[in-house]
Amino acid sequence: MSSSIITGAAGFIGSHLSEQLLELGENVVGIDNFDPWYDPKAKESNISSAMKHDSFSIFNENILSMDLSEILEPGDVIYHLAARPGVQDSWGSGFAASVENNVLATQKIFQAALTSGVRRVVFASSSSVYGASATNELKSVAPISPYGVSKAACEQLADVYRERGLDIIAMRYFTVYGPRQRPDMAMNRLFRAALPGTFRFPMRGNGSQRREFTFVKDIVGATIYAGNSNLQGVAEPFDVGGGVSASLGEVMSLVEEITGRSLRVDHEPSAAGDPLITVASTEFTEKTLNWKPTTGLREGLLEHYNSLRESVASST
Ligand SMILES: NC(=O)c1ccc[n+]([C@@H]2O[C@H](COP(=O)([O-])OP(=O)(O)OC[C@H]3O[C@@H](n4cnc5c(N)ncnc54)[C@H](O)[C@@H]3O)[C@@H](O)[C@H]2O)c1
């Protein structure tokens, strides 16, 4: 029986993807090294629900050192999400981790997928490949951070392996939020800066930077369609955005409204590699995958907040 292989299965998005594929009756094999870049306990908690399924198994291994040929079978679909995400940590010596976990690990996945005859690889790329371009109407790849460069390099590797006959679909995710969001990401930090405690939100710049926000269940939906649809010959990457645009300042107000509390904020200068605006062009994605994002920002933030409150309550 063929399986859905999910790299980064214990991470924020990978854990939701695992649960959704299990719900659809798939046999799911996860790969994750529980990288301590952020608390591995959070990752254990992320996959605790998937772990209850008989159809789920996980390899606690690093892609770079494991033997993938023992896991991959012809007909499998690989959802390759494992990476060192995060723009800010990719500067300076942090770039070595981006190269290892993004570029080298992705090349290893593509090579192993080609050799093992897997049916398709769905690769989690990023809006960071667009860089500073305001509306990316031209969809030109021009990253402004080392992280963006690493994802652009992975996309180029995808082109190379596609030429060799591997079926690869690249998905450019736009700022994803929702339950289990990584602790380094803005919305998670904003809620923590509103909950009782001492955590303060480090606000970079004046709050006017705009993002296209995507609720995690919408990202997962598009990713599963990309794994299962007939996409023979499609080489163009898919923008996956939630159809919601808001500035950091607007999100801060929404968080205060939802929590009924004032945020504790520290003001910091704008960060290098942080684009002023991101806007997804989802027409091609919606038409080709027959998919549409359905979660509004307030609704998604509320679900995010409720889940964060529950996990804080259960850990105290
Ligand atoms: N969260 C977002 O807003 C966003 C936006 C654009 C793209 N992406 C991409 O989506 C994917 C998932 O992001 P996320 O936010 O869920 O991140 P995450 O850090 O929560 O998940 C990534 C997982 O990969 C694992 N991993 C890393 N290197 C590994 C290796 N060498 N071997 C095995 N496992 C390894 C980590 O332990 C982690 O659990 C990443 O590729 C990221 O670049 C995310």
PDB file of C-alpha atoms in Angstrom, residues 177-278:
ATOM      1  CA  TYR A 177      -0.938  31.166  11.150  1.00  0.00           C
ATOM      2  CA  GLY A 178      -3.241  29.135  13.353  1.00  0.00           C
ATOM      3  CA  PRO A 179      -2.975  26.609  16.200  1.00  0.00           C
ATOM      4  CA  ARG A 180       0.621  25.402  16.829  1.00  0.00           C
ATOM      5  CA  GLN A 181       2.194  28.290  14.925  1.00  0.00           C
ATOM      6  CA  ARG A 182       5.968  28.365  15.456  1.00  0.00           C
ATOM      7  CA  PRO A 183       6.990  30.376  18.537  1.00  0.00           C
ATOM      8  CA  ASP A 184       9.183  32.727  16.447  1.00  0.00           C
ATOM      9  CA  MET A 185       6.240  33.888  14.316  1.00  0.00           C
ATOM     10  CA  ALA A 186       4.401  37.173  14.863  1.00  0.00           C
ATOM     11  CA  MET A 187       0.887  36.030  15.744  1.00  0.00           C
ATOM     12  CA  ASN A 188       2.082  33.499  18.282  1.00  0.00           C
ATOM     13  CA  ARG A 189       4.255  36.202  19.868  1.00  0.00           C
ATOM     14  CA  LEU A 190       1.413  38.713  19.815  1.00  0.00           C
ATOM     15  CA  PHE A 191      -0.930  36.405  21.703  1.00  0.00           C
ATOM     16  CA  ARG A 192       1.797  35.601  24.238  1.00  0.00           C
ATOM     17  CA  ALA A 193       2.348  39.348  24.720  1.00  0.00           C
ATOM     18  CA  ALA A 194      -1.352  39.700  25.548  1.00  0.00           C
ATOM     19  CA  LEU A 195      -1.700  36.696  27.862  1.00  0.00           C
ATOM     20  CA  PRO A 196      -0.769  37.191  31.527  1.00  0.00           C
ATOM     21  CA  GLY A 197       3.013  37.015  31.967  1.00  0.00           C
ATOM     22  CA  THR A 198       6.108  38.967  31.124  1.00  0.00           C
ATOM     23  CA  PHE A 199       6.584  38.188  27.417  1.00  0.00           C
ATOM     24  CA  ARG A 200       6.844  41.367  25.328  1.00  0.00           C
ATOM     25  CA  PHE A 201       6.241  41.605  21.559  1.00  0.00           C
ATOM     26  CA  PRO A 202       9.318  42.838  19.685  1.00  0.00           C
ATOM     27  CA  MET A 203       7.693  45.164  17.131  1.00  0.00           C
ATOM     28  CA  ARG A 204      10.040  45.717  14.217  1.00  0.00           C
ATOM     29  CA  GLY A 205       9.426  48.871  12.246  1.00  0.00           C
ATOM     30  CA  ASN A 206       6.302  51.038  12.509  1.00  0.00           C
ATOM     31  CA  GLY A 207       3.706  48.303  12.001  1.00  0.00           C
ATOM     32  CA  SER A 208       2.812  49.316   8.444  1.00  0.00           C
ATOM     33  CA  GLN A 209       4.309  46.174   6.869  1.00  0.00           C
ATOM     34  CA  ARG A 210       1.513  44.173   5.228  1.00  0.00           C
ATOM     35  CA  ARG A 211       1.248  40.430   4.851  1.00  0.00           C
ATOM     36  CA  GLU A 212      -1.014  38.038   3.036  1.00  0.00           C
ATOM     37  CA  PHE A 213      -2.038  35.751   5.900  1.00  0.00           C
ATOM     38  CA  THR A 214      -3.059  32.142   5.363  1.00  0.00           C
ATOM     39  CA  PHE A 215      -4.841  29.976   7.897  1.00  0.00           C
ATOM     40  CA  VAL A 216      -3.079  26.662   8.407  1.00  0.00           C
ATOM     41  CA  LYS A 217      -6.102  24.551   7.421  1.00  0.00           C
ATOM     42  CA  ASP A 218      -6.298  26.405   4.095  1.00  0.00           C
ATOM     43  CA  ILE A 219      -2.593  25.742   3.460  1.00  0.00           C
ATOM     44  CA  VAL A 220      -3.103  22.065   4.248  1.00  0.00           C
ATOM     45  CA  GLY A 221      -6.101  21.883   1.906  1.00  0.00           C
ATOM     46  CA  ALA A 222      -4.130  23.285  -1.039  1.00  0.00           C
ATOM     47  CA  THR A 223      -1.179  21.024  -0.241  1.00  0.00           C
ATOM     48  CA  ILE A 224      -3.333  17.885  -0.291  1.00  0.00           C
ATOM     49  CA  TYR A 225      -4.934  18.914  -3.590  1.00  0.00           C
ATOM     50  CA  ALA A 226      -1.419  19.377  -4.969  1.00  0.00           C
ATOM     51  CA  GLY A 227      -0.566  15.840  -3.873  1.00  0.00           C
ATOM     52  CA  ASN A 228      -3.654  14.239  -5.379  1.00  0.00           C
ATOM     53  CA  SER A 229      -4.720  16.253  -8.440  1.00  0.00           C
ATOM     54  CA  ASN A 230      -3.892  15.405 -12.022  1.00  0.00           C
ATOM     55  CA  LEU A 231      -1.111  17.934 -12.629  1.00  0.00           C
ATOM     56  CA  GLN A 232       0.783  16.204 -15.391  1.00  0.00           C
ATOM     57  CA  GLY A 233       3.308  18.618 -16.866  1.00  0.00           C
ATOM     58  CA  VAL A 234       2.652  21.467 -14.403  1.00  0.00           C
ATOM     59  CA  ALA A 235       5.984  23.082 -13.562  1.00  0.00           C
ATOM     60  CA  GLU A 236       4.787  26.509 -12.422  1.00  0.00           C
ATOM     61  CA  PRO A 237       4.934  26.998  -8.629  1.00  0.00           C
ATOM     62  CA  PHE A 238       1.625  27.629  -6.868  1.00  0.00           C
ATOM     63  CA  ASP A 239       1.146  30.734  -4.717  1.00  0.00           C
ATOM     64  CA  VAL A 240      -0.841  29.672  -1.658  1.00  0.00           C
ATOM     65  CA  GLY A 241      -2.259  32.693   0.112  1.00  0.00           C
ATOM     66  CA  GLY A 242      -5.272  33.109   2.345  1.00  0.00           C
ATOM     67  CA  GLY A 243      -6.802  36.013   0.397  1.00  0.00           C
ATOM     68  CA  VAL A 244      -6.440  38.177   3.512  1.00  0.00           C
ATOM     69  CA  SER A 245      -4.224  41.238   3.658  1.00  0.00           C
ATOM     70  CA  ALA A 246      -3.496  43.100   6.887  1.00  0.00           C
ATOM     71  CA  SER A 247      -0.770  45.288   8.316  1.00  0.00           C
ATOM     72  CA  LEU A 248       1.022  44.331  11.510  1.00  0.00           C
ATOM     73  CA  GLY A 249      -0.699  47.282  13.214  1.00  0.00           C
ATOM     74  CA  GLU A 250      -4.128  45.981  12.140  1.00  0.00           C
ATOM     75  CA  VAL A 251      -3.306  42.497  13.428  1.00  0.00           C
ATOM     76  CA  MET A 252      -2.162  43.995  16.736  1.00  0.00           C
ATOM     77  CA  SER A 253      -5.515  45.765  17.124  1.00  0.00           C
ATOM     78  CA  LEU A 254      -7.383  42.546  16.309  1.00  0.00           C
ATOM     79  CA  VAL A 255      -5.347  40.621  18.883  1.00  0.00           C
ATOM     80  CA  GLU A 256      -6.165  43.246  21.527  1.00  0.00           C
ATOM     81  CA  GLU A 257      -9.837  43.058  20.593  1.00  0.00           C
ATOM     82  CA  ILE A 258      -9.944  39.238  20.693  1.00  0.00           C
ATOM     83  CA  THR A 259      -8.038  38.917  23.957  1.00  0.00           C
ATOM     84  CA  GLY A 260      -9.564  41.988  25.607  1.00  0.00           C
ATOM     85  CA  ARG A 261      -6.054  42.930  26.765  1.00  0.00           C
ATOM     86  CA  SER A 262      -3.359  45.448  25.879  1.00  0.00           C
ATOM     87  CA  LEU A 263      -0.189  44.153  24.287  1.00  0.00           C
ATOM     88  CA  ARG A 264       3.206  44.522  25.975  1.00  0.00           C
ATOM     89  CA  VAL A 265       5.382  45.892  23.134  1.00  0.00           C
ATOM     90  CA  ASP A 266       9.052  46.743  22.642  1.00  0.00           C
ATOM     91  CA  HIS A 267       9.839  48.935  19.639  1.00  0.00           C
ATOM     92  CA  GLU A 268      12.740  47.851  17.432  1.00  0.00           C
ATOM     93  CA  PRO A 269      14.121  49.006  14.072  1.00  0.00           C
ATOM     94  CA  SER A 270      12.897  47.351  10.845  1.00  0.00           C
ATOM     95  CA  ALA A 271      14.499  43.991  10.220  1.00  0.00           C
ATOM     96  CA  ALA A 272      16.685  43.181   7.237  1.00  0.00           C
ATOM     97  CA  GLY A 273      15.047  40.778   4.817  1.00  0.00           C
ATOM     98  CA  ASP A 274      11.541  41.739   5.936  1.00  0.00           C
ATOM     99  CA  PRO A 275       9.502  42.782   2.850  1.00  0.00           C
ATOM    100  CA  LEU A 276       7.158  45.749   3.216  1.00  0.00           C
ATOM    101  CA  ILE A 277       4.297  43.847   1.635  1.00  0.00           C
ATOM    102  CA  THR A 278       3.475  40.353   0.409  1.00  0.00           C
TER     103      THR A 278
END
